[in-house]
XYZ file of C-alpha atoms in Angstrom:
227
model
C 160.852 -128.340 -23.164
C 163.730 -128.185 -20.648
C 164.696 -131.803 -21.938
C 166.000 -130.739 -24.782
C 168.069 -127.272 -23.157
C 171.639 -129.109 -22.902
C 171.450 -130.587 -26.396
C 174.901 -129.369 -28.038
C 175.059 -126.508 -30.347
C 176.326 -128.684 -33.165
C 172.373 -130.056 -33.417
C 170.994 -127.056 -34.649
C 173.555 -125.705 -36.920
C 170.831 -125.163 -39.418
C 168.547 -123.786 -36.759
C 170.326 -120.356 -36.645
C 168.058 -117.291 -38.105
C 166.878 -114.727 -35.907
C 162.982 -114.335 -37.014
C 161.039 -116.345 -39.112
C 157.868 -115.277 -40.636
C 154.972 -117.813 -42.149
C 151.555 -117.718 -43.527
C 149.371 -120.271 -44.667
C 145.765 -122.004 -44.962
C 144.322 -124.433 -42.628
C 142.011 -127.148 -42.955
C 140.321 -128.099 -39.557
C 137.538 -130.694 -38.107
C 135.242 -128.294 -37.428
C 136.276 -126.023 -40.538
C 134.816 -127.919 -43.479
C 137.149 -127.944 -46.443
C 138.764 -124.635 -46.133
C 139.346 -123.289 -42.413
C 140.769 -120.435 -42.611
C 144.051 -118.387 -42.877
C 147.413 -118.396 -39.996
C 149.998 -116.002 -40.086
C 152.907 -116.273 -37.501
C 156.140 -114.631 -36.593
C 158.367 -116.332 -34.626
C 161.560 -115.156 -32.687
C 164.703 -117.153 -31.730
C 165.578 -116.303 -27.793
C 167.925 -119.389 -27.344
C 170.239 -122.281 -29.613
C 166.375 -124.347 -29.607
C 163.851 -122.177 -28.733
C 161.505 -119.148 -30.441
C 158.708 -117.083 -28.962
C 156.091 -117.271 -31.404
C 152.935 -114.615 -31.952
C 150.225 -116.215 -34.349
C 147.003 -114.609 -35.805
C 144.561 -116.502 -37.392
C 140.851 -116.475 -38.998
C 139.044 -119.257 -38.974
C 134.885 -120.262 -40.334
C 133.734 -122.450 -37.272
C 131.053 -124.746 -38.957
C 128.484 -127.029 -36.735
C 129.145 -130.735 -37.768
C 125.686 -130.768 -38.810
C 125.755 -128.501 -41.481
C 124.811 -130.054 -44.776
C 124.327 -128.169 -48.277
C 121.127 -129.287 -49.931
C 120.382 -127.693 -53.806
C 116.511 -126.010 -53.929
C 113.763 -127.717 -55.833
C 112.180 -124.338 -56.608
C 115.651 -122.174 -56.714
C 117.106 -123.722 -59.893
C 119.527 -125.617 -58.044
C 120.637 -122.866 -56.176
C 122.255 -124.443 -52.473
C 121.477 -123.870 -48.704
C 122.271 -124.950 -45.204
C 118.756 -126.290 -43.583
C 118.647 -125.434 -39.905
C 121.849 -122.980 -39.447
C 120.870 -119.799 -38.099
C 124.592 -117.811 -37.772
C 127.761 -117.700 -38.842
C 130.677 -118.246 -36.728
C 134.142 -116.669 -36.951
C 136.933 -116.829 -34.736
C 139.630 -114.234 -35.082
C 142.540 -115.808 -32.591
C 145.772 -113.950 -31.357
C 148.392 -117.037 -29.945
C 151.571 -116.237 -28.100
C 153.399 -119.163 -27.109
C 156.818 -120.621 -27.233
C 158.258 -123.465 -30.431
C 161.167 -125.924 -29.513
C 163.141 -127.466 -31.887
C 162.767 -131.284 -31.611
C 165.445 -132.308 -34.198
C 167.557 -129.911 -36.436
C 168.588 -130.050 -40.234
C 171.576 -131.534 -41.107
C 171.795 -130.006 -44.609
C 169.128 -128.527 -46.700
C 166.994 -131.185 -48.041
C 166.165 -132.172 -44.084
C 163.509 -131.690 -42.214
C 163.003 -129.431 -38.728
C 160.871 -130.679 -36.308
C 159.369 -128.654 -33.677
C 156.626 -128.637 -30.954
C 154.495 -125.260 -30.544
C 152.346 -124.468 -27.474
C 150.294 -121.051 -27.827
C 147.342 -119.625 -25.887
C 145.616 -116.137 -26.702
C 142.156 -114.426 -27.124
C 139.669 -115.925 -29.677
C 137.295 -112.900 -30.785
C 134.045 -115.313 -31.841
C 132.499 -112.996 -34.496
C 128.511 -114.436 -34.783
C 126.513 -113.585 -37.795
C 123.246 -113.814 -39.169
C 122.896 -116.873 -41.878
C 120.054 -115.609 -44.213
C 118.057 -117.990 -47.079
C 115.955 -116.910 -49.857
C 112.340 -118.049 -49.134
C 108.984 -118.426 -51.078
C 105.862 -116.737 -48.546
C 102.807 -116.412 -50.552
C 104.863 -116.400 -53.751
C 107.114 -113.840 -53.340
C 110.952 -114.304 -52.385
C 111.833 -113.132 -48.826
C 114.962 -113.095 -47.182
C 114.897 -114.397 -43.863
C 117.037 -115.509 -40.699
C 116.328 -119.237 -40.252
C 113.270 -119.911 -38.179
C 111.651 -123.680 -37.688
C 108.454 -122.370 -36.625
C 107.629 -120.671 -39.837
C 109.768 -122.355 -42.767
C 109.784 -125.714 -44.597
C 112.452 -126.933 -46.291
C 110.618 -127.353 -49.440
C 110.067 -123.574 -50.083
C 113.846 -122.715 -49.619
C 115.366 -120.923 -52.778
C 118.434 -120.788 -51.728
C 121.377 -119.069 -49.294
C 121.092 -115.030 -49.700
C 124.125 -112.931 -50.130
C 126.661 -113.776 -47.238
C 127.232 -109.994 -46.358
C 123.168 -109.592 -45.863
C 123.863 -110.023 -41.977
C 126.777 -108.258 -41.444
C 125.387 -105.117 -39.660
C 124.250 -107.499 -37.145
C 127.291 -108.870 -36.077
C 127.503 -109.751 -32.481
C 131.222 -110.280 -31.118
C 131.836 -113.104 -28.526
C 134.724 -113.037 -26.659
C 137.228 -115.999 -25.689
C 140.068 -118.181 -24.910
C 142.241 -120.381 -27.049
C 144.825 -123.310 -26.676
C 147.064 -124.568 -28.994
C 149.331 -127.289 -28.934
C 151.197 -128.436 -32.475
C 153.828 -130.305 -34.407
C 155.247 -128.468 -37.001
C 157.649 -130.522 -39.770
C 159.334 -127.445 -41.858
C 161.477 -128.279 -45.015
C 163.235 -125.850 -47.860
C 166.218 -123.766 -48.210
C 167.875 -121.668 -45.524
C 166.037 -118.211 -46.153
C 162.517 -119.785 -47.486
C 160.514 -122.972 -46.912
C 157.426 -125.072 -46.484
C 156.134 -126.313 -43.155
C 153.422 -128.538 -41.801
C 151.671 -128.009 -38.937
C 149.613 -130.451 -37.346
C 147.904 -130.409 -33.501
C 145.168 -129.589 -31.393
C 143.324 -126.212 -30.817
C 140.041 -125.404 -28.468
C 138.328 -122.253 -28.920
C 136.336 -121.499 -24.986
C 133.394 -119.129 -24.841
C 131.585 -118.201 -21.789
C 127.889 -119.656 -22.614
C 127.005 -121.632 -25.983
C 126.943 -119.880 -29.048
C 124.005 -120.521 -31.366
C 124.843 -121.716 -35.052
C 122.054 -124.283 -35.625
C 119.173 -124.300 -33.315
C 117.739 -127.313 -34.062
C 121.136 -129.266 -32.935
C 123.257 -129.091 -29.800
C 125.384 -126.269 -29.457
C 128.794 -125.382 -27.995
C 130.895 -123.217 -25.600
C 133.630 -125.113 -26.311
C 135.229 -126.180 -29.633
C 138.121 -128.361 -29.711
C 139.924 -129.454 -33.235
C 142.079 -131.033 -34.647
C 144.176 -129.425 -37.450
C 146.717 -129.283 -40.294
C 147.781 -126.296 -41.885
C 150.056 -125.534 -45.054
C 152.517 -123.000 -44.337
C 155.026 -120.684 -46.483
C 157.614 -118.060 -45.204
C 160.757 -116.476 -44.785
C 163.747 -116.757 -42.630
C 165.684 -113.605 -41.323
């Protein structure tokens, strides 16, 4: 970032609020088709630089997750083979550089973001609807005593949650972010690279290789406010 330290003033004349806040939805590569949500605040502490602290909530998915529909549920869907859920809940602090500046109001700001923070990995319990003997059970996914064939469907996604089990971590995050709109409001795009690090594997489909380590790729729509 120190490149860009003895750029002129006169680059960034539209680079000149204090805080900025944004909040948006992400779509990731390990996320399925919604990720999850970002908030960020950001804080300018030089003429092209902000601190920035980000939260964010992301649904961690195992690329082998597939929805299949029931033959004996009325259609009803459900992931064969995935045992848990995974969460990450990810606090970032990190500093954003602007790259190049606005010239008026219909330009566009470009700047590069690099965060790291705790990722709280929040693992829990998938459960399916299953025919035993039949009668409808809900169970945790087990390979040694279900077939796919007598799977009604997913249970309720809240029939684990008093079994939570919270997995503590590290995450990286390194990102381009192209922001656009007026002077107190606008739209951004962020786009980059994030890895979520857990001490041992966590467990989200048994039957496939698991993960301590989760790297993605992202892009996230972003709204906010300029102060």
């Amino acid at each position: 970032f120190s490149t860009y330290s003895n750029m002129s003033a006169q680059n960034f004349d539209y680079f000149d609020t204090d805080r900025e806040v944004y909040w948006g939805i992400n779509k990731n590569s390990w996320g399925g088709l919604f990720g999850g949500g970002v908030l960020k605040f950001s804080n300018k502490i030089s003429d092209n630089m902000y601190s920035t602290l980000g939260f964010e909530l992301v649904n961690i998915k195992h690329p082998k997750e597939s929805k299949y529909s029931s033959a004996i549920g009325y259609g009803r869907t459900f992931i064969w083979g995935k045992k848990n859920y995974l969460f990450s809940v990810r606090g970032q602090y990190g500093r954003e550089m602007i790259l190049f500046s606005k010239k008026d109001e219909q330009g566009i700001r470009i700047n590069a973001q690099l965060a790291v923070g705790p990722s709280i990995g929040i693992l829990m319990p998938y459960y399916i609807k299953y025919s035993r003997n039949n009668r409808m059970e809900i169970e945790n996914f087990n390979s040694a005593t279900q077939t796919f064939n007598n799977v009604m469907g997913s249970a309720s996604f809240f029939e684990g949650i008093n079994e939570i089990k919270i997995k503590p971590g590290l995450n990286l995050k390194a990102a381009l972010n192209f922001e656009f709109g007026a002077k107190k409001s606008s739209t951004a795009i962020e786009i980059g690279f994030l890895a979520d690090a857990y001490p041992k594997k966590i467990t989200i489909m048994p039957t496939a290789e698991n993960y301590s380590v989760y790297p993605t790729a992202f892009i996230t729509l972003l709204y906010g406010r300029k102060y």
